[in-house]
Amino acid sequence: MGTSALEFEKPIVELERQIEEMRRSSAEQSINITAELAPLEHRLAELRREVYRNLTPVQKVQVARNSRRPFTLDYVKLCFTDFIELHGDRAFRDDAAIVGGWARLEGETVMIIGHQRGRDTKENIHRNFGMPHPEGYRKALRLMKLAEKFHVPVLTFIDTPGAWAGLGAEERGQSEAIARNLFAMSELQVPIVATVIGEGGSGGALALGVADRILMFEHSVYSVITVEGCAAILWKDGKSPEMREKAASALRITAPDLLELGIIDEILPEPEGGAHADHAAAAATLAKHVGEQLDELRKLKPEKLVRRRREKFMKMGQFEE
Amino acid sequence: MAWFRKEKKVREPRRERLEIPPDVWEKCEACGHTDIREKLVRNWHVCPSCEFHRRMRAHEYAALLLDEGSIEETEVDLKSTDPLQFPDYPARLKKALGTAGDSDAILTATGTMERMPVNLGVMDFAFMGGSMGSVVGEKIARLAQRSLEKKFPLIIVSASGGARMQEGVLSLMQMAKTSAVLSQLHDRAIPYVSILTNPTTGGVSASFAMLGDAILAEPGAVIGFAGPRVIRQTLGQDLPEGFQTAEFLLERGMVDHVSHRHQLKQTVGRLLRHMSLKPVASGWDTA
């Protein structure tokens, strides 16, 4: 960790390195330099705040995709107890790009389902960079139905560039698998809370996103298409930083944008320097907010829950008449 | 000197030379067969030589599927706005309104099909590639709502490149919206038939298009989540012959039937009568 700093984070990383260096040499020489360090640490905190307060949309995309950011299984470890992973769609294979299973949040059983990316190349190949095949969505559906059967709420974590575009995925019905999840989530009789923890990419994200409450981490993004894809289609240039920047701004993909558009319910604040700077703090925020939402949703009868969820999505969109 | 002399008479052309304007002819994209456009139109845009199903406009599908004189367009007042202030979107909308008409990318109508009252939605690829934005989602939601109220079966003909990028995540949410309204139809056992035409991809195929109680596809139609170009880019290799065609999907178990356009109406009619428990060849009124 810490090796793949983002471009705009370089000043932060540099300062961190200096402080670390001073600490180490002072420890070696047994000198107390707390007084000298204090202004530097103060400056570091300020720098982090400054950089992260002014992130541009395209920088948020980079933060959301950062491999140091906590993934679904990190949150599982940090917020939940008694996790037991459940594998496979019972039809084709186990898709490692989506993980799920039983767990406890503050002692209460919940069903967790989330996209899972990899931290290194080997793990990313295993997890297909968090891009699911149809069997991943079908596993997710199986787990949702299982949760429904035992009246257990479903918590989903969204963190994917999108559904995998490949031959096998198409052959096995990627479209149908995503559509089926949207449909089934619209009538699931238990509470669903979805949280965008990283990148919410298109239909592949939405297939875990039809929920009673949709939360989004401060620096995560949620979009109908990747910024690269958008720029490539509209301006025939998906590579250059200018076009990616233009697409990122135009698509309105940041958490405040989505709150304003009426898509999400709540923005989860991230620790100074982003969720990747402090996994534990991000996890504590997640547990607290998801727990609060669940407490409210648990009070609703299934019919009311489903009716409200449908109404929520039926209201989405803007037009004139 | 001959006793007979042919009287020399200047022959007047009997009529004006028939001027055939060049745009009367159309060439089939698939086999190159050239024919008079009028003839192709009357043949519902199916090439008489190779049976290739050419692209057809929404109102033509409505005329194909609904009984003559029964078509009543609904939700005519919904118009796309530019909620994100997306670059060039208003200009593109204006252009589409000019060239493709003011129904946006879907025409919704109520009418009868073989005397059964139905609600029909037909996507129009001519309007910004049949892309689904807020208006398309809302029109489908309202059409389905009509079906819920009156218990009329729902039919949707899809032709779309996917979600409308220019409306960002609002477009994405139309996938959830349309699926949510279909789940209500499902609860009330109101039949829904989905017809896939060329092309049906992206957010449309990954929502209402793949959720039919019966799914029909036109021959040769390209149907998939990721378009062929995207897959080719991702994999860096050419796709196998016939990949993502209607026939390929039939073989892989993703659609119920590949139906020739000329048989579409009777196939849908038969399906709807089965699913509404109506006798053979009866209309709604005789049940």
PDB file of C-alpha atoms in Angstrom, chain B residues 81-264:
ATOM      1  CA  THR B  81     -35.137  18.489 -21.182  1.00  0.00           C
ATOM      2  CA  ASP B  82     -31.467  18.961 -20.511  1.00  0.00           C
ATOM      3  CA  PRO B  83     -31.235  18.242 -16.778  1.00  0.00           C
ATOM      4  CA  LEU B  84     -27.421  18.064 -16.670  1.00  0.00           C
ATOM      5  CA  GLN B  85     -26.731  20.944 -19.066  1.00  0.00           C
ATOM      6  CA  PHE B  86     -24.820  18.431 -21.098  1.00  0.00           C
ATOM      7  CA  PRO B  87     -22.675  19.759 -23.981  1.00  0.00           C
ATOM      8  CA  ASP B  88     -24.591  19.840 -27.299  1.00  0.00           C
ATOM      9  CA  TYR B  89     -27.608  17.965 -25.914  1.00  0.00           C
ATOM     10  CA  PRO B  90     -30.200  20.663 -26.702  1.00  0.00           C
ATOM     11  CA  ALA B  91     -28.866  20.929 -30.267  1.00  0.00           C
ATOM     12  CA  ARG B  92     -28.973  17.153 -30.724  1.00  0.00           C
ATOM     13  CA  LEU B  93     -32.493  17.016 -29.335  1.00  0.00           C
ATOM     14  CA  LYS B  94     -33.606  19.754 -31.663  1.00  0.00           C
ATOM     15  CA  LYS B  95     -32.142  17.935 -34.616  1.00  0.00           C
ATOM     16  CA  ALA B  96     -33.805  14.675 -33.594  1.00  0.00           C
ATOM     17  CA  LEU B  97     -37.154  16.412 -33.159  1.00  0.00           C
ATOM     18  CA  GLY B  98     -36.771  17.787 -36.654  1.00  0.00           C
ATOM     19  CA  THR B  99     -35.783  14.565 -38.368  1.00  0.00           C
ATOM     20  CA  ALA B 100     -37.511  11.889 -36.304  1.00  0.00           C
ATOM     21  CA  GLY B 101     -40.634  13.575 -34.984  1.00  0.00           C
ATOM     22  CA  ASP B 102     -41.778  14.542 -31.536  1.00  0.00           C
ATOM     23  CA  SER B 103     -42.454  11.197 -29.880  1.00  0.00           C
ATOM     24  CA  ASP B 104     -38.877  11.051 -28.555  1.00  0.00           C
ATOM     25  CA  ALA B 105     -37.278   7.589 -28.835  1.00  0.00           C
ATOM     26  CA  ILE B 106     -40.500   5.726 -28.136  1.00  0.00           C
ATOM     27  CA  LEU B 107     -43.991   5.930 -29.532  1.00  0.00           C
ATOM     28  CA  THR B 108     -46.646   4.773 -27.097  1.00  0.00           C
ATOM     29  CA  ALA B 109     -50.142   3.918 -28.181  1.00  0.00           C
ATOM     30  CA  THR B 110     -53.255   2.145 -27.162  1.00  0.00           C
ATOM     31  CA  GLY B 111     -55.302   0.178 -29.653  1.00  0.00           C
ATOM     32  CA  THR B 112     -56.510  -3.282 -30.532  1.00  0.00           C
ATOM     33  CA  MET B 113     -54.571  -6.241 -31.843  1.00  0.00           C
ATOM     34  CA  GLU B 114     -56.765  -8.836 -33.479  1.00  0.00           C
ATOM     35  CA  ARG B 115     -59.584  -7.080 -31.617  1.00  0.00           C
ATOM     36  CA  MET B 116     -57.868  -7.419 -28.234  1.00  0.00           C
ATOM     37  CA  PRO B 117     -57.219  -4.101 -26.512  1.00  0.00           C
ATOM     38  CA  VAL B 118     -53.490  -3.682 -25.880  1.00  0.00           C
ATOM     39  CA  ASN B 119     -50.964  -1.032 -24.976  1.00  0.00           C
ATOM     40  CA  LEU B 120     -48.046  -0.794 -27.341  1.00  0.00           C
ATOM     41  CA  GLY B 121     -44.698   0.950 -27.069  1.00  0.00           C
ATOM     42  CA  VAL B 122     -42.352   1.086 -30.060  1.00  0.00           C
ATOM     43  CA  MET B 123     -38.864   2.463 -29.795  1.00  0.00           C
ATOM     44  CA  ASP B 124     -37.613   4.545 -32.671  1.00  0.00           C
ATOM     45  CA  PHE B 125     -33.952   4.148 -33.550  1.00  0.00           C
ATOM     46  CA  ALA B 126     -34.191   7.270 -35.701  1.00  0.00           C
ATOM     47  CA  PHE B 127     -34.490   9.410 -32.566  1.00  0.00           C
ATOM     48  CA  MET B 128     -30.957   9.583 -31.136  1.00  0.00           C
ATOM     49  CA  GLY B 129     -30.299   5.913 -31.705  1.00  0.00           C
ATOM     50  CA  GLY B 130     -33.361   4.912 -29.726  1.00  0.00           C
ATOM     51  CA  SER B 131     -31.550   5.955 -26.577  1.00  0.00           C
ATOM     52  CA  MET B 132     -33.432   5.753 -23.296  1.00  0.00           C
ATOM     53  CA  GLY B 133     -33.598   8.965 -21.316  1.00  0.00           C
ATOM     54  CA  SER B 134     -36.113  10.195 -18.772  1.00  0.00           C
ATOM     55  CA  VAL B 135     -38.889  10.573 -21.345  1.00  0.00           C
ATOM     56  CA  VAL B 136     -38.564   7.018 -22.640  1.00  0.00           C
ATOM     57  CA  GLY B 137     -38.631   5.692 -19.069  1.00  0.00           C
ATOM     58  CA  GLU B 138     -41.609   7.818 -18.125  1.00  0.00           C
ATOM     59  CA  LYS B 139     -43.564   6.903 -21.256  1.00  0.00           C
ATOM     60  CA  ILE B 140     -43.025   3.217 -20.581  1.00  0.00           C
ATOM     61  CA  ALA B 141     -43.982   3.680 -16.928  1.00  0.00           C
ATOM     62  CA  ARG B 142     -47.203   5.484 -17.870  1.00  0.00           C
ATOM     63  CA  LEU B 143     -48.064   3.002 -20.577  1.00  0.00           C
ATOM     64  CA  ALA B 144     -47.592   0.142 -18.127  1.00  0.00           C
ATOM     65  CA  GLN B 145     -49.664   2.041 -15.602  1.00  0.00           C
ATOM     66  CA  ARG B 146     -52.473   2.137 -18.167  1.00  0.00           C
ATOM     67  CA  SER B 147     -52.099  -1.597 -18.522  1.00  0.00           C
ATOM     68  CA  LEU B 148     -52.358  -1.970 -14.755  1.00  0.00           C
ATOM     69  CA  GLU B 149     -55.509   0.113 -14.594  1.00  0.00           C
ATOM     70  CA  LYS B 150     -57.320  -1.526 -17.488  1.00  0.00           C
ATOM     71  CA  LYS B 151     -55.670  -4.938 -17.405  1.00  0.00           C
ATOM     72  CA  PHE B 152     -54.613  -4.574 -21.037  1.00  0.00           C
ATOM     73  CA  PRO B 153     -51.609  -6.627 -22.132  1.00  0.00           C
ATOM     74  CA  LEU B 154     -48.424  -4.694 -22.792  1.00  0.00           C
ATOM     75  CA  ILE B 155     -46.231  -5.012 -25.884  1.00  0.00           C
ATOM     76  CA  ILE B 156     -42.924  -3.227 -26.309  1.00  0.00           C
ATOM     77  CA  VAL B 157     -40.857  -3.239 -29.490  1.00  0.00           C
ATOM     78  CA  SER B 158     -37.260  -2.357 -28.689  1.00  0.00           C
ATOM     79  CA  ALA B 159     -34.638  -0.757 -30.924  1.00  0.00           C
ATOM     80  CA  SER B 160     -31.956   1.002 -28.978  1.00  0.00           C
ATOM     81  CA  GLY B 161     -28.277   1.525 -28.463  1.00  0.00           C
ATOM     82  CA  GLY B 162     -28.906   1.816 -24.715  1.00  0.00           C
ATOM     83  CA  ALA B 163     -29.175   4.555 -22.146  1.00  0.00           C
ATOM     84  CA  ARG B 164     -29.026   8.195 -23.224  1.00  0.00           C
ATOM     85  CA  MET B 165     -25.610   9.334 -22.077  1.00  0.00           C
ATOM     86  CA  GLN B 166     -26.603  12.991 -22.161  1.00  0.00           C
ATOM     87  CA  GLU B 167     -28.951  12.481 -19.215  1.00  0.00           C
ATOM     88  CA  GLY B 168     -26.269  10.716 -17.191  1.00  0.00           C
ATOM     89  CA  VAL B 169     -27.295   8.692 -14.199  1.00  0.00           C
ATOM     90  CA  LEU B 170     -30.935   9.751 -14.674  1.00  0.00           C
ATOM     91  CA  SER B 171     -30.914   7.573 -17.797  1.00  0.00           C
ATOM     92  CA  LEU B 172     -29.370   4.713 -15.884  1.00  0.00           C
ATOM     93  CA  MET B 173     -32.188   4.894 -13.373  1.00  0.00           C
ATOM     94  CA  GLN B 174     -34.762   4.445 -16.143  1.00  0.00           C
ATOM     95  CA  MET B 175     -33.614   0.827 -16.235  1.00  0.00           C
ATOM     96  CA  ALA B 176     -34.699   0.449 -12.622  1.00  0.00           C
ATOM     97  CA  LYS B 177     -37.860   2.450 -13.200  1.00  0.00           C
ATOM     98  CA  THR B 178     -39.095   0.369 -16.129  1.00  0.00           C
ATOM     99  CA  SER B 179     -38.206  -2.865 -14.330  1.00  0.00           C
ATOM    100  CA  ALA B 180     -40.073  -1.683 -11.236  1.00  0.00           C
ATOM    101  CA  VAL B 181     -43.249  -0.999 -13.185  1.00  0.00           C
ATOM    102  CA  LEU B 182     -42.997  -4.373 -14.916  1.00  0.00           C
ATOM    103  CA  SER B 183     -42.770  -6.094 -11.553  1.00  0.00           C
ATOM    104  CA  GLN B 184     -46.175  -4.572 -10.801  1.00  0.00           C
ATOM    105  CA  LEU B 185     -47.604  -6.019 -14.013  1.00  0.00           C
ATOM    106  CA  HIS B 186     -46.139  -9.334 -12.985  1.00  0.00           C
ATOM    107  CA  ASP B 187     -47.927  -9.171  -9.593  1.00  0.00           C
ATOM    108  CA  ARG B 188     -51.243  -8.665 -11.333  1.00  0.00           C
ATOM    109  CA  ALA B 189     -50.593 -11.301 -14.025  1.00  0.00           C
ATOM    110  CA  ILE B 190     -50.928  -8.857 -16.893  1.00  0.00           C
ATOM    111  CA  PRO B 191     -49.096 -10.290 -19.897  1.00  0.00           C
ATOM    112  CA  TYR B 192     -46.111  -8.467 -21.325  1.00  0.00           C
ATOM    113  CA  VAL B 193     -44.563  -9.397 -24.661  1.00  0.00           C
ATOM    114  CA  SER B 194     -41.174  -7.975 -25.579  1.00  0.00           C
ATOM    115  CA  ILE B 195     -40.122  -7.763 -29.227  1.00  0.00           C
ATOM    116  CA  LEU B 196     -36.447  -7.214 -29.966  1.00  0.00           C
ATOM    117  CA  THR B 197     -35.456  -5.590 -33.233  1.00  0.00           C
ATOM    118  CA  ASN B 198     -32.136  -4.502 -34.661  1.00  0.00           C
ATOM    119  CA  PRO B 199     -30.342  -3.377 -32.535  1.00  0.00           C
ATOM    120  CA  THR B 200     -31.323  -3.931 -28.905  1.00  0.00           C
ATOM    121  CA  THR B 201     -28.327  -3.335 -26.680  1.00  0.00           C
ATOM    122  CA  GLY B 202     -27.119  -1.676 -23.477  1.00  0.00           C
ATOM    123  CA  GLY B 203     -29.479  -0.409 -20.838  1.00  0.00           C
ATOM    124  CA  VAL B 204     -32.575  -1.293 -22.834  1.00  0.00           C
ATOM    125  CA  SER B 205     -31.634  -4.932 -23.301  1.00  0.00           C
ATOM    126  CA  ALA B 206     -30.534  -5.067 -19.643  1.00  0.00           C
ATOM    127  CA  SER B 207     -33.946  -3.949 -18.400  1.00  0.00           C
ATOM    128  CA  PHE B 208     -37.459  -4.139 -19.859  1.00  0.00           C
ATOM    129  CA  ALA B 209     -36.472  -5.742 -23.171  1.00  0.00           C
ATOM    130  CA  MET B 210     -35.296  -8.940 -21.451  1.00  0.00           C
ATOM    131  CA  LEU B 211     -38.166  -9.132 -18.982  1.00  0.00           C
ATOM    132  CA  GLY B 212     -40.988 -10.224 -21.287  1.00  0.00           C
ATOM    133  CA  ASP B 213     -43.311 -13.068 -20.353  1.00  0.00           C
ATOM    134  CA  ALA B 214     -42.475 -13.953 -23.909  1.00  0.00           C
ATOM    135  CA  ILE B 215     -39.511 -12.536 -25.813  1.00  0.00           C
ATOM    136  CA  LEU B 216     -39.586 -12.466 -29.610  1.00  0.00           C
ATOM    137  CA  ALA B 217     -36.788 -11.296 -31.847  1.00  0.00           C
ATOM    138  CA  GLU B 218     -36.699 -10.327 -35.490  1.00  0.00           C
ATOM    139  CA  PRO B 219     -34.392 -12.368 -37.737  1.00  0.00           C
ATOM    140  CA  GLY B 220     -30.834 -11.099 -37.819  1.00  0.00           C
ATOM    141  CA  ALA B 221     -31.350  -8.487 -35.110  1.00  0.00           C
ATOM    142  CA  VAL B 222     -28.245  -7.718 -33.058  1.00  0.00           C
ATOM    143  CA  ILE B 223     -29.077  -8.167 -29.389  1.00  0.00           C
ATOM    144  CA  GLY B 224     -26.692  -7.926 -26.467  1.00  0.00           C
ATOM    145  CA  PHE B 225     -25.536  -5.981 -23.462  1.00  0.00           C
ATOM    146  CA  ALA B 226     -22.235  -4.689 -24.768  1.00  0.00           C
ATOM    147  CA  GLY B 227     -22.319  -3.732 -28.429  1.00  0.00           C
ATOM    148  CA  PRO B 228     -20.107  -5.702 -30.839  1.00  0.00           C
ATOM    149  CA  ARG B 229     -17.701  -2.756 -31.183  1.00  0.00           C
ATOM    150  CA  VAL B 230     -17.132  -2.560 -27.426  1.00  0.00           C
ATOM    151  CA  ILE B 231     -16.497  -6.292 -27.138  1.00  0.00           C
ATOM    152  CA  ARG B 232     -14.111  -6.181 -30.071  1.00  0.00           C
ATOM    153  CA  GLN B 233     -12.216  -3.377 -28.336  1.00  0.00           C
ATOM    154  CA  THR B 234     -12.164  -5.111 -24.958  1.00  0.00           C
ATOM    155  CA  LEU B 235     -10.960  -8.410 -26.323  1.00  0.00           C
ATOM    156  CA  GLY B 236      -8.879  -7.125 -29.198  1.00  0.00           C
ATOM    157  CA  GLN B 237     -10.230  -9.832 -31.470  1.00  0.00           C
ATOM    158  CA  ASP B 238     -12.984 -10.293 -34.020  1.00  0.00           C
ATOM    159  CA  LEU B 239     -16.278 -11.766 -32.948  1.00  0.00           C
ATOM    160  CA  PRO B 240     -17.428 -15.135 -34.237  1.00  0.00           C
ATOM    161  CA  GLU B 241     -19.778 -15.058 -37.238  1.00  0.00           C
ATOM    162  CA  GLY B 242     -23.369 -14.474 -36.192  1.00  0.00           C
ATOM    163  CA  PHE B 243     -22.474 -13.604 -32.592  1.00  0.00           C
ATOM    164  CA  GLN B 244     -25.242 -11.673 -30.796  1.00  0.00           C
ATOM    165  CA  THR B 245     -27.794 -12.215 -33.561  1.00  0.00           C
ATOM    166  CA  ALA B 246     -31.381 -13.180 -32.793  1.00  0.00           C
ATOM    167  CA  GLU B 247     -30.664 -16.717 -34.007  1.00  0.00           C
ATOM    168  CA  PHE B 248     -27.645 -16.954 -31.714  1.00  0.00           C
ATOM    169  CA  LEU B 249     -29.731 -15.836 -28.749  1.00  0.00           C
ATOM    170  CA  LEU B 250     -32.428 -18.364 -29.601  1.00  0.00           C
ATOM    171  CA  GLU B 251     -29.837 -21.121 -29.615  1.00  0.00           C
ATOM    172  CA  ARG B 252     -28.425 -19.944 -26.259  1.00  0.00           C
ATOM    173  CA  GLY B 253     -31.894 -19.906 -24.734  1.00  0.00           C
ATOM    174  CA  MET B 254     -32.251 -16.157 -24.349  1.00  0.00           C
ATOM    175  CA  VAL B 255     -35.356 -15.606 -26.491  1.00  0.00           C
ATOM    176  CA  ASP B 256     -38.500 -17.661 -27.127  1.00  0.00           C
ATOM    177  CA  HIS B 257     -38.803 -17.173 -30.866  1.00  0.00           C
ATOM    178  CA  VAL B 258     -37.258 -15.600 -33.879  1.00  0.00           C
ATOM    179  CA  SER B 259     -40.287 -14.265 -35.740  1.00  0.00           C
ATOM    180  CA  HIS B 260     -40.462 -13.035 -39.297  1.00  0.00           C
ATOM    181  CA  ARG B 261     -41.924  -9.541 -39.350  1.00  0.00           C
ATOM    182  CA  HIS B 262     -44.875 -10.721 -41.429  1.00  0.00           C
ATOM    183  CA  GLN B 263     -45.788 -13.254 -38.736  1.00  0.00           C
ATOM    184  CA  LEU B 264     -45.212 -10.938 -35.795  1.00  0.00           C
TER     185      LEU B 264
END
